[in-house]
Amino acid sequence: MSTVDAAEHGAADHGHATNLGMSNEKLGMWTFIGSECLFFGAMIATYLLYLNRTNGGLTAFDVFDIPFTSASTFILLMSSLGMVLALDALHKRDMRGFQTWTLATAVMGMVFLAGQKYEFAFFVEEGFKLETSPFSVSFFMLTGFHGIHVTVGVVMLVILWALSLRGGITADKHTETVELVGLYWHFVDIVWIVIFTVIYLIPVG
């Protein structure tokens, strides 16, 4: 799609387009994502600073279950594929396909959150709590902050799905709305790849 087409497409959805060839809404989403990158960057840096500040308590090697978290990570990454297929179905005016893939994406997000809740409960049972050490605080803050973002994404997906069942989502008027939700969802997935790599794959000194 050319720049002019993109601008016209954005205008068709919401009636406003910027000089960058995208709508104000999409520019706003990119700006929001940029600000979120700063938040996550600061929290990842804090985690790395406190990586060995365990106060003599449990360390990452003692509590982390990498195979389990890898499985939930795979499910979250597959949800990005579901989001792509949902948007593709909307472009093709296949509303049943859109509803199916939107719901599937939301369910995969829920499964990831359920896995995270189980993991947190296991950690607490093992004595690895928020107040255990600076390391535990930085871990729970970082992963919990990401979990909140996943929750928000799931809520948006469920709303899209529910609206589509009532005919409130159409390819003519709401393509960009779905694209904005997709941008957010892909961002959440990409951030988790970084977090997963930093927390679970970088060896602890």
CSV table of C-alpha atoms in Angstrom, one decimal:
chain,number,residue,atom,x,y,z
A,1,MET,CA,0.0,0.0,0.0
A,2,SER,CA,1.5,3.4,-1.0
A,3,THR,CA,1.9,6.3,1.4
A,4,VAL,CA,-1.0,8.1,-0.3
A,5,ASP,CA,-3.2,5.0,-0.1
A,6,ALA,CA,-2.2,4.5,3.5
A,7,ALA,CA,-3.2,8.1,4.3
A,8,GLU,CA,-6.5,7.7,2.5
A,9,HIS,CA,-7.1,4.4,4.3
A,10,GLY,CA,-6.5,6.0,7.6
A,11,ALA,CA,-8.8,8.9,6.7
A,12,ALA,CA,-11.4,6.4,5.6
A,13,ASP,CA,-11.4,4.8,9.0
A,14,HIS,CA,-11.3,7.8,11.2
A,15,GLY,CA,-11.3,10.9,9.0
A,16,HIS,CA,-7.8,12.2,10.1
A,17,ALA,CA,-4.4,11.5,8.7
A,18,THR,CA,-0.9,12.9,9.6
A,19,ASN,CA,1.9,14.0,7.3
A,20,LEU,CA,3.6,10.7,8.0
A,21,GLY,CA,1.0,8.8,6.0
A,22,MET,CA,-0.7,7.3,9.0
A,23,SER,CA,-3.8,8.3,11.0
A,24,ASN,CA,-3.6,10.2,14.2
A,25,GLU,CA,-4.8,7.1,16.0
A,26,LYS,CA,-2.0,4.9,14.6
A,27,LEU,CA,0.6,7.6,15.3
A,28,GLY,CA,-0.8,7.8,18.9
A,29,MET,CA,-0.4,4.0,19.3
A,30,TRP,CA,3.2,4.1,18.1
A,31,THR,CA,3.9,6.9,20.5
A,32,PHE,CA,2.4,5.0,23.3
A,33,ILE,CA,4.4,1.9,22.4
A,34,GLY,CA,7.6,4.0,22.4
A,35,SER,CA,6.8,5.3,25.9
A,36,GLU,CA,6.1,1.7,27.1
A,37,CYS,CA,9.5,0.7,25.7
A,38,LEU,CA,11.1,3.2,28.1
A,39,PHE,CA,9.2,1.8,31.0
A,40,PHE,CA,10.1,-1.8,30.2
A,41,GLY,CA,13.7,-0.8,29.5
A,42,ALA,CA,14.0,0.8,32.9
A,43,MET,CA,12.5,-2.2,34.7
A,44,ILE,CA,14.7,-4.6,32.8
A,45,ALA,CA,17.8,-2.6,33.8
A,46,THR,CA,16.6,-2.6,37.4
A,47,TYR,CA,16.2,-6.4,37.3
A,48,LEU,CA,19.7,-6.8,36.0
A,49,LEU,CA,21.1,-4.5,38.7
A,50,TYR,CA,19.4,-6.6,41.4
A,51,LEU,CA,20.1,-10.0,39.8
A,52,ASN,CA,22.4,-11.1,42.6
A,53,ARG,CA,20.8,-9.1,45.5
A,54,THR,CA,19.1,-12.2,46.9
A,55,ASN,CA,19.7,-11.4,50.6
A,56,GLY,CA,20.9,-15.0,51.0
A,57,GLY,CA,17.4,-16.3,49.9
A,58,LEU,CA,16.3,-18.2,46.8
A,59,THR,CA,18.0,-17.4,43.5
A,60,ALA,CA,16.8,-17.7,40.0
A,61,PHE,CA,18.3,-21.2,39.7
A,62,ASP,CA,16.3,-22.3,42.8
A,63,VAL,CA,12.8,-21.3,41.6
A,64,PHE,CA,12.6,-20.9,37.8
A,65,ASP,CA,11.1,-23.7,35.8
A,66,ILE,CA,12.4,-22.9,32.3
A,67,PRO,CA,10.5,-25.7,30.4
A,68,PHE,CA,7.2,-24.6,31.8
A,69,THR,CA,7.8,-20.9,31.1
A,70,SER,CA,9.0,-21.8,27.6
A,71,ALA,CA,5.7,-23.6,26.9
A,72,SER,CA,3.7,-20.6,28.0
A,73,THR,CA,6.0,-18.4,26.0
A,74,PHE,CA,5.3,-20.5,22.9
A,75,ILE,CA,1.6,-20.1,23.4
A,76,LEU,CA,1.9,-16.3,23.7
A,77,LEU,CA,4.0,-16.1,20.5
A,78,MET,CA,1.4,-18.2,18.7
A,79,SER,CA,-1.2,-15.7,19.7
A,80,SER,CA,0.5,-13.2,17.4
A,81,LEU,CA,-0.1,-15.5,14.5
A,82,GLY,CA,-3.8,-15.7,15.6
A,83,MET,CA,-3.9,-11.9,15.6
A,84,VAL,CA,-2.5,-11.7,12.1
A,85,LEU,CA,-5.0,-14.3,10.8
A,86,ALA,CA,-7.9,-12.3,12.5
A,87,LEU,CA,-6.9,-9.2,10.7
A,88,ASP,CA,-6.4,-11.0,7.4
A,89,ALA,CA,-9.9,-12.5,7.8
A,90,LEU,CA,-11.3,-9.0,8.4
A,91,HIS,CA,-9.6,-7.7,5.2
A,92,LYS,CA,-11.3,-10.6,3.3
A,93,ARG,CA,-14.6,-9.7,5.0
A,94,ASP,CA,-14.7,-13.2,6.5
A,95,MET,CA,-16.4,-12.3,9.8
A,96,ARG,CA,-16.6,-15.9,11.0
A,97,GLY,CA,-12.9,-16.2,10.5
A,98,PHE,CA,-12.3,-12.9,12.2
A,99,GLN,CA,-14.4,-14.0,15.2
A,100,THR,CA,-12.7,-17.4,15.4
A,101,TRP,CA,-9.1,-16.0,15.3
A,102,THR,CA,-9.8,-13.1,17.6
A,103,LEU,CA,-11.3,-15.4,20.2
A,104,ALA,CA,-8.4,-17.9,19.7
A,105,THR,CA,-5.9,-15.1,20.3
A,106,ALA,CA,-7.7,-14.0,23.5
A,107,VAL,CA,-7.8,-17.6,24.8
A,108,MET,CA,-4.1,-18.0,24.2
A,109,GLY,CA,-3.5,-14.8,26.1
A,110,MET,CA,-5.6,-16.2,28.9
A,111,VAL,CA,-3.6,-19.4,28.9
A,112,PHE,CA,-0.4,-17.4,29.3
A,113,LEU,CA,-1.9,-15.5,32.2
A,114,ALA,CA,-3.0,-18.7,33.9
A,115,GLY,CA,0.5,-20.0,33.5
A,116,GLN,CA,1.9,-16.9,35.0
A,117,LYS,CA,-0.5,-17.0,37.9
A,118,TYR,CA,0.4,-20.7,38.6
A,119,GLU,CA,4.1,-19.8,38.4
A,120,PHE,CA,3.7,-16.9,40.9
A,121,ALA,CA,1.7,-19.1,43.3
A,122,PHE,CA,4.5,-21.8,43.1
A,123,PHE,CA,7.2,-19.2,43.8
A,124,VAL,CA,5.3,-17.9,46.9
A,125,GLU,CA,4.8,-21.4,48.1
A,126,GLU,CA,8.5,-22.1,47.8
A,127,GLY,CA,9.3,-18.9,49.8
A,128,PHE,CA,10.2,-16.7,46.9
A,129,LYS,CA,7.9,-13.7,47.7
A,130,LEU,CA,7.8,-10.0,46.7
A,131,GLU,CA,9.5,-9.0,50.0
A,132,THR,CA,12.1,-11.7,49.9
A,133,SER,CA,14.9,-9.7,48.3
A,134,PRO,CA,15.6,-6.8,45.9
A,135,PHE,CA,15.9,-9.5,43.3
A,136,SER,CA,12.4,-10.9,43.9
A,137,VAL,CA,11.0,-7.4,43.9
A,138,SER,CA,12.5,-6.6,40.5
A,139,PHE,CA,11.3,-10.0,39.1
A,140,PHE,CA,7.7,-9.7,40.3
A,141,MET,CA,7.5,-6.0,39.2
A,142,LEU,CA,8.8,-6.7,35.7
A,143,THR,CA,6.8,-9.8,35.0
A,144,GLY,CA,3.7,-8.5,36.8
A,145,PHE,CA,3.9,-5.3,34.8
A,146,HIS,CA,4.0,-7.3,31.6
A,147,GLY,CA,1.1,-9.5,32.8
A,148,ILE,CA,-1.0,-6.4,33.3
A,149,HIS,CA,-0.3,-5.4,29.7
A,150,VAL,CA,-1.4,-8.9,28.5
A,151,THR,CA,-4.6,-8.6,30.6
A,152,VAL,CA,-5.4,-5.3,28.9
A,153,GLY,CA,-4.8,-6.9,25.5
A,154,VAL,CA,-7.1,-9.8,26.3
A,155,VAL,CA,-9.8,-7.4,27.4
A,156,MET,CA,-9.5,-5.5,24.1
A,157,LEU,CA,-9.7,-8.7,22.1
A,158,VAL,CA,-12.7,-10.0,23.9
A,159,ILE,CA,-14.4,-6.6,23.4
A,160,LEU,CA,-13.7,-6.8,19.6
A,161,TRP,CA,-15.0,-10.4,19.5
A,162,ALA,CA,-18.2,-9.5,21.4
A,163,LEU,CA,-18.8,-6.4,19.2
A,164,SER,CA,-18.3,-8.5,16.0
A,165,LEU,CA,-21.0,-11.0,17.2
A,166,ARG,CA,-23.4,-8.1,17.3
A,167,GLY,CA,-22.4,-6.7,14.0
A,168,GLY,CA,-20.4,-3.8,15.6
A,169,ILE,CA,-17.2,-4.6,13.7
A,170,THR,CA,-17.1,-4.3,9.9
A,171,ALA,CA,-14.3,-4.3,7.4
A,172,ASP,CA,-15.5,-1.0,6.0
A,173,LYS,CA,-15.3,1.0,9.2
A,174,HIS,CA,-13.1,-0.8,11.8
A,175,THR,CA,-10.1,-2.2,10.0
A,176,GLU,CA,-7.8,0.3,11.6
A,177,THR,CA,-9.3,-0.2,15.0
A,178,VAL,CA,-8.3,-3.9,14.7
A,179,GLU,CA,-4.9,-3.0,13.4
A,180,LEU,CA,-4.3,-0.8,16.5
A,181,VAL,CA,-5.2,-3.7,18.8
A,182,GLY,CA,-3.0,-5.9,16.7
A,183,LEU,CA,-0.1,-3.5,17.1
A,184,TYR,CA,-0.5,-3.5,20.9
A,185,TRP,CA,-0.7,-7.3,21.0
A,186,HIS,CA,2.4,-7.8,18.9
A,187,PHE,CA,4.2,-5.3,21.1
A,188,VAL,CA,3.2,-7.2,24.2
A,189,ASP,CA,4.6,-10.4,22.6
A,190,ILE,CA,7.9,-8.9,21.5
A,191,VAL,CA,8.5,-7.4,24.9
A,192,TRP,CA,8.0,-10.8,26.5
A,193,ILE,CA,10.6,-12.3,24.2
A,194,VAL,CA,13.1,-9.7,25.6
A,195,ILE,CA,12.0,-10.3,29.2
A,196,PHE,CA,12.1,-14.1,28.8
A,197,THR,CA,15.6,-13.9,27.3
A,198,VAL,CA,16.8,-11.6,30.1
A,199,ILE,CA,15.2,-13.5,33.0
A,200,TYR,CA,15.3,-17.1,32.0
A,201,LEU,CA,18.1,-17.5,29.5
A,202,ILE,CA,20.9,-15.2,30.7
A,203,PRO,CA,23.1,-17.1,33.2
A,204,VAL,CA,23.2,-15.8,36.7
A,205,GLY,CA,26.7,-14.9,38.0
